[in-house]
mmCIF file of C-alpha atoms in Angstrom:
data_model
loop_
_atom_site.group_PDB
_atom_site.id
_atom_site.type_symbol
_atom_site.label_atom_id
_atom_site.label_comp_id
_atom_site.label_asym_id
_atom_site.label_seq_id
_atom_site.Cartn_x
_atom_site.Cartn_y
_atom_site.Cartn_z
ATOM 1 C CA UNK A 1 118.940 77.693 119.204
ATOM 2 C CA UNK A 2 118.562 81.371 118.275
ATOM 3 C CA UNK A 3 114.729 81.340 118.667
ATOM 4 C CA UNK A 4 115.160 79.847 122.158
ATOM 5 C CA UNK A 5 117.524 82.648 123.191
ATOM 6 C CA UNK A 6 115.097 85.218 121.809
ATOM 7 C CA UNK A 7 112.205 83.643 123.694
ATOM 8 C CA UNK A 8 114.210 83.595 126.953
ATOM 9 C CA UNK A 9 115.133 87.279 126.586
ATOM 10 C CA UNK A 10 111.534 88.305 125.898
ATOM 11 C CA UNK A 11 110.269 86.136 128.764
ATOM 12 C CA UNK A 12 112.772 87.631 131.219
ATOM 13 C CA UNK A 13 111.831 91.152 130.135
ATOM 14 C CA UNK A 14 108.118 90.396 130.622
ATOM 15 C CA UNK A 15 108.742 88.876 134.047
ATOM 16 C CA UNK A 16 110.870 91.843 135.114
ATOM 17 C CA UNK A 17 108.210 94.269 133.856
ATOM 18 C CA UNK A 18 105.571 92.641 136.051
ATOM 19 C CA UNK A 19 107.619 91.350 138.979
ATOM 20 C CA UNK A 20 109.790 94.353 139.896
ATOM 21 C CA UNK A 21 106.860 96.708 140.646
ATOM 22 C CA UNK A 22 105.080 93.856 142.437
ATOM 23 C CA UNK A 23 108.155 93.216 144.586
ATOM 24 C CA UNK A 24 108.416 96.896 145.491
ATOM 25 C CA UNK A 25 104.725 97.343 146.287
ATOM 26 C CA UNK A 26 104.250 94.071 148.151
ATOM 27 C CA UNK A 27 102.966 94.638 151.678
ATOM 28 C CA UNK A 28 105.801 95.040 154.171
ATOM 29 C CA UNK A 29 104.290 92.371 156.390
ATOM 30 C CA UNK A 30 105.108 89.724 153.762
ATOM 31 C CA UNK A 31 108.227 87.821 154.729
ATOM 32 C CA UNK A 32 111.089 87.363 152.276
ATOM 33 C CA UNK A 33 109.990 83.761 151.640
ATOM 34 C CA UNK A 34 106.431 84.834 150.831
ATOM 35 C CA UNK A 35 107.714 87.545 148.521
ATOM 36 C CA UNK A 36 109.782 84.968 146.645
ATOM 37 C CA UNK A 37 106.720 82.701 146.346
ATOM 38 C CA UNK A 38 104.671 85.646 145.037
ATOM 39 C CA UNK A 39 107.418 86.485 142.536
ATOM 40 C CA UNK A 40 107.692 82.835 141.399
ATOM 41 C CA UNK A 41 103.916 82.526 140.985
ATOM 42 C CA UNK A 42 103.811 85.735 138.941
ATOM 43 C CA UNK A 43 106.709 84.561 136.768
ATOM 44 C CA UNK A 44 105.152 81.154 136.112
ATOM 45 C CA UNK A 45 101.810 82.742 135.277
ATOM 46 C CA UNK A 46 103.426 85.076 132.759
ATOM 47 C CA UNK A 47 105.391 82.219 131.177
ATOM 48 C CA UNK A 48 102.363 79.930 131.064
ATOM 49 C CA UNK A 49 99.960 82.471 129.614
ATOM 50 C CA UNK A 50 102.457 84.023 127.207
ATOM 51 C CA UNK A 51 103.991 80.755 126.029
ATOM 52 C CA UNK A 52 100.636 79.013 125.730
ATOM 53 C CA UNK A 53 99.132 81.881 123.761
ATOM 54 C CA UNK A 54 102.107 81.958 121.405
ATOM 55 C CA UNK A 55 101.996 78.210 120.771
ATOM 56 C CA UNK A 56 98.227 78.259 120.156
ATOM 57 C CA UNK A 57 97.892 81.487 118.196
ATOM 58 C CA UNK A 58 101.397 82.290 117.002
ATOM 59 C CA UNK A 59 103.501 80.709 114.313
ATOM 60 C CA UNK A 60 106.661 79.504 116.082
ATOM 61 C CA UNK A 61 107.708 77.419 113.089
ATOM 62 C CA UNK A 62 108.468 80.633 111.191
ATOM 63 C CA UNK A 63 111.170 81.567 113.694
ATOM 64 C CA UNK A 64 112.632 78.087 113.433
ATOM 65 C CA UNK A 65 112.699 78.330 109.630
ATOM 66 C CA UNK A 66 114.612 81.581 109.708
ATOM 67 C CA UNK A 67 117.106 80.365 112.278
ATOM 68 C CA UNK A 68 117.928 77.078 110.551
ATOM 69 C CA UNK A 69 118.994 78.646 107.284
ATOM 70 C CA UNK A 70 120.489 76.565 104.482
ATOM 71 C CA UNK A 71 122.336 74.323 106.910
ATOM 72 C CA UNK A 72 119.176 72.354 107.575
ATOM 73 C CA UNK A 73 118.113 69.483 105.354
ATOM 74 C CA UNK A 74 114.486 70.354 105.952
ATOM 75 C CA UNK A 75 112.491 71.918 103.133
ATOM 76 C CA UNK A 76 111.210 74.496 105.612
ATOM 77 C CA UNK A 77 114.707 75.981 105.803
ATOM 78 C CA UNK A 78 114.387 77.009 102.136
ATOM 79 C CA UNK A 79 111.293 79.109 102.771
ATOM 80 C CA UNK A 80 113.089 82.306 103.929
ATOM 81 C CA UNK A 81 115.332 82.214 100.860
ATOM 82 C CA UNK A 82 112.400 81.675 98.533
ATOM 83 C CA UNK A 83 110.565 84.540 100.220
ATOM 84 C CA UNK A 84 113.619 86.723 99.600
ATOM 85 C CA UNK A 85 113.629 85.566 95.981
ATOM 86 C CA UNK A 86 109.992 86.525 95.362
ATOM 87 C CA UNK A 87 110.513 89.884 97.067
ATOM 88 C CA UNK A 88 113.451 90.610 94.792
ATOM 89 C CA UNK A 89 111.629 89.270 91.709
ATOM 90 C CA UNK A 90 107.886 89.574 92.350
ATOM 91 C CA UNK A 91 107.108 88.983 88.678
ATOM 92 C CA UNK A 92 108.885 85.599 88.526
ATOM 93 C CA UNK A 93 106.152 82.918 88.404
ATOM 94 C CA UNK A 94 108.626 80.066 88.924
ATOM 95 C CA UNK A 95 109.789 81.589 92.216
ATOM 96 C CA UNK A 96 106.183 81.735 93.425
ATOM 97 C CA UNK A 97 105.660 78.093 92.371
ATOM 98 C CA UNK A 98 108.768 76.947 94.263
ATOM 99 C CA UNK A 99 107.665 78.908 97.304
ATOM 100 C CA UNK A 100 104.194 77.335 97.147
ATOM 101 C CA UNK A 101 105.720 73.854 96.882
ATOM 102 C CA UNK A 102 107.954 74.554 99.874
ATOM 103 C CA UNK A 103 104.969 75.731 101.885
ATOM 104 C CA UNK A 104 102.968 72.634 100.918
ATOM 105 C CA UNK A 105 105.827 70.353 101.937
ATOM 106 C CA UNK A 106 105.681 71.777 105.466
ATOM 107 C CA UNK A 107 101.841 71.742 105.574
ATOM 108 C CA UNK A 108 101.541 75.526 105.492
ATOM 109 C CA UNK A 109 98.583 75.435 103.112
ATOM 110 C CA UNK A 110 97.442 79.004 103.781
ATOM 111 C CA UNK A 111 100.720 80.497 102.586
ATOM 112 C CA UNK A 112 100.901 77.955 99.757
ATOM 113 C CA UNK A 113 97.508 79.156 98.522
ATOM 114 C CA UNK A 114 98.679 82.765 98.677
ATOM 115 C CA UNK A 115 101.824 81.972 96.700
ATOM 116 C CA UNK A 116 99.813 80.083 94.058
ATOM 117 C CA UNK A 117 97.366 82.981 93.824
ATOM 118 C CA UNK A 118 100.299 85.292 93.091
ATOM 119 C CA UNK A 119 101.527 82.939 90.380
ATOM 120 C CA UNK A 120 98.055 82.852 88.833
ATOM 121 C CA UNK A 121 97.974 86.660 88.887
ATOM 122 C CA UNK A 122 101.208 86.627 86.851
ATOM 123 C CA UNK A 123 100.527 83.724 84.471
ATOM 124 C CA UNK A 124 96.766 83.927 84.157
ATOM 125 C CA UNK A 125 94.381 80.982 84.412
ATOM 126 C CA UNK A 126 95.615 79.041 81.397
ATOM 127 C CA UNK A 127 97.570 76.390 83.349
ATOM 128 C CA UNK A 128 95.414 73.456 84.472
ATOM 129 C CA UNK A 129 98.013 72.089 86.898
ATOM 130 C CA UNK A 130 98.436 75.496 88.519
ATOM 131 C CA UNK A 131 94.692 76.046 88.823
ATOM 132 C CA UNK A 132 94.096 72.636 90.395
ATOM 133 C CA UNK A 133 97.048 73.063 92.784
ATOM 134 C CA UNK A 134 95.601 76.395 93.909
ATOM 135 C CA UNK A 135 92.151 74.865 94.366
ATOM 136 C CA UNK A 136 93.585 71.964 96.338
ATOM 137 C CA UNK A 137 95.491 74.326 98.649
ATOM 138 C CA UNK A 138 92.246 76.218 99.290
ATOM 139 C CA UNK A 139 90.421 72.966 100.087
ATOM 140 C CA UNK A 140 93.135 71.919 102.542
ATOM 141 C CA UNK A 141 93.089 75.385 104.080
ATOM 142 C CA UNK A 142 89.323 75.021 104.617
ATOM 143 C CA UNK A 143 89.520 71.658 106.347
ATOM 144 C CA UNK A 144 88.332 69.585 103.385
ATOM 145 C CA UNK A 145 85.464 71.873 102.382
ATOM 146 C CA UNK A 146 85.466 73.189 98.810
ATOM 147 C CA UNK A 147 85.014 76.971 98.937
ATOM 148 C CA UNK A 148 83.667 78.861 95.885
ATOM 149 C CA UNK A 149 87.116 80.192 95.025
ATOM 150 C CA UNK A 150 88.442 76.623 94.865
ATOM 151 C CA UNK A 151 85.529 75.535 92.672
ATOM 152 C CA UNK A 152 86.332 78.389 90.319
ATOM 153 C CA UNK A 153 89.969 77.271 90.158
ATOM 154 C CA UNK A 154 88.965 73.665 89.458
ATOM 155 C CA UNK A 155 86.514 74.755 86.744
ATOM 156 C CA UNK A 156 89.290 76.859 85.179
ATOM 157 C CA UNK A 157 91.520 73.782 85.238
ATOM 158 C CA UNK A 158 88.874 71.721 83.429
ATOM 159 C CA UNK A 159 88.475 74.420 80.768
ATOM 160 C CA UNK A 160 92.149 73.930 79.913
ATOM 161 C CA UNK A 161 92.307 70.175 80.537
ATOM 162 C CA UNK A 162 88.927 68.386 80.773
ATOM 163 C CA UNK A 163 90.683 65.287 82.149
ATOM 164 C CA UNK A 164 92.433 67.068 85.033
ATOM 165 C CA UNK A 165 92.292 64.555 87.882
ATOM 166 C CA UNK A 166 92.369 66.793 91.000
ATOM 167 C CA UNK A 167 89.769 69.138 89.508
ATOM 168 C CA UNK A 168 87.320 66.308 88.835
ATOM 169 C CA UNK A 169 87.897 64.760 92.232
ATOM 170 C CA UNK A 170 87.355 67.978 94.201
ATOM 171 C CA UNK A 171 84.441 69.181 92.089
ATOM 172 C CA UNK A 172 82.858 65.797 92.743
ATOM 173 C CA UNK A 173 83.507 66.331 96.444
ATOM 174 C CA UNK A 174 81.854 69.764 96.257
ATOM 175 C CA UNK A 175 78.804 68.197 94.613
ATOM 176 C CA UNK A 176 78.663 65.451 97.241
ATOM 177 C CA UNK A 177 78.833 68.030 100.045
ATOM 178 C CA UNK A 178 75.872 69.827 98.432
ATOM 179 C CA UNK A 179 74.092 66.459 98.227
ATOM 180 C CA UNK A 180 74.269 66.427 94.430
ATOM 181 C CA UNK A 181 75.112 62.747 94.513
ATOM 182 C CA UNK A 182 74.387 62.143 90.843
ATOM 183 C CA UNK A 183 76.764 64.934 89.814
ATOM 184 C CA UNK A 184 79.465 63.668 92.175
ATOM 185 C CA UNK A 185 79.139 60.090 90.925
ATOM 186 C CA UNK A 186 79.307 61.236 87.294
ATOM 187 C CA UNK A 187 82.576 63.087 87.917
ATOM 188 C CA UNK A 188 84.090 60.251 89.924
ATOM 189 C CA UNK A 189 83.049 57.651 87.369
ATOM 190 C CA UNK A 190 84.807 59.708 84.710
ATOM 191 C CA UNK A 191 87.903 59.502 86.917
ATOM 192 C CA UNK A 192 87.563 55.741 87.242
ATOM 193 C CA UNK A 193 87.314 55.427 83.476
ATOM 194 C CA UNK A 194 90.668 57.191 83.113
ATOM 195 C CA UNK A 195 92.364 55.286 85.926
ATOM 196 C CA UNK A 196 94.535 52.271 85.029
ATOM 197 C CA UNK A 197 93.012 48.993 86.228
ATOM 198 C CA UNK A 198 95.995 48.278 88.482
#
């Protein structure tokens, strides 16, 4: 509810900023009805362009997260509190992990990748699960492509745990994208060998 009130206030201010001077400078020959139509058209244009731009380019879900607080049962409501936690304790790797998990649960993979990168900066690259989670977030952020930074994370995961499942899967995907079919098949066959028959 609070984000809606904020949006209405900003929208009214924008309309007033554009409409009041237009109303004053409108040609005197325009009748009152035509002035109202001009004002309505201007207002709708501002709302359409501003609202559409915000929905397409903005991040309205962040305002909703903040407004819902702990009263919501949604995981997204925890994000502001986890952000506060990492700001108060930037060296706490567990706080960064929880924040990354919260971001992933609401499909905010870009911020999840950033949070995991911060955890890696604190812990180092000796955690296979952390490395593969970071690589996976980068892959999701890149629309299913495996960027070099993700490959590095997956290779770091395999150095710690040669049987790490996500690392082998995504490194196989990277090889397949580069048309290294033999390399991809070798990695995926190693996964099949470790997968229970059921």
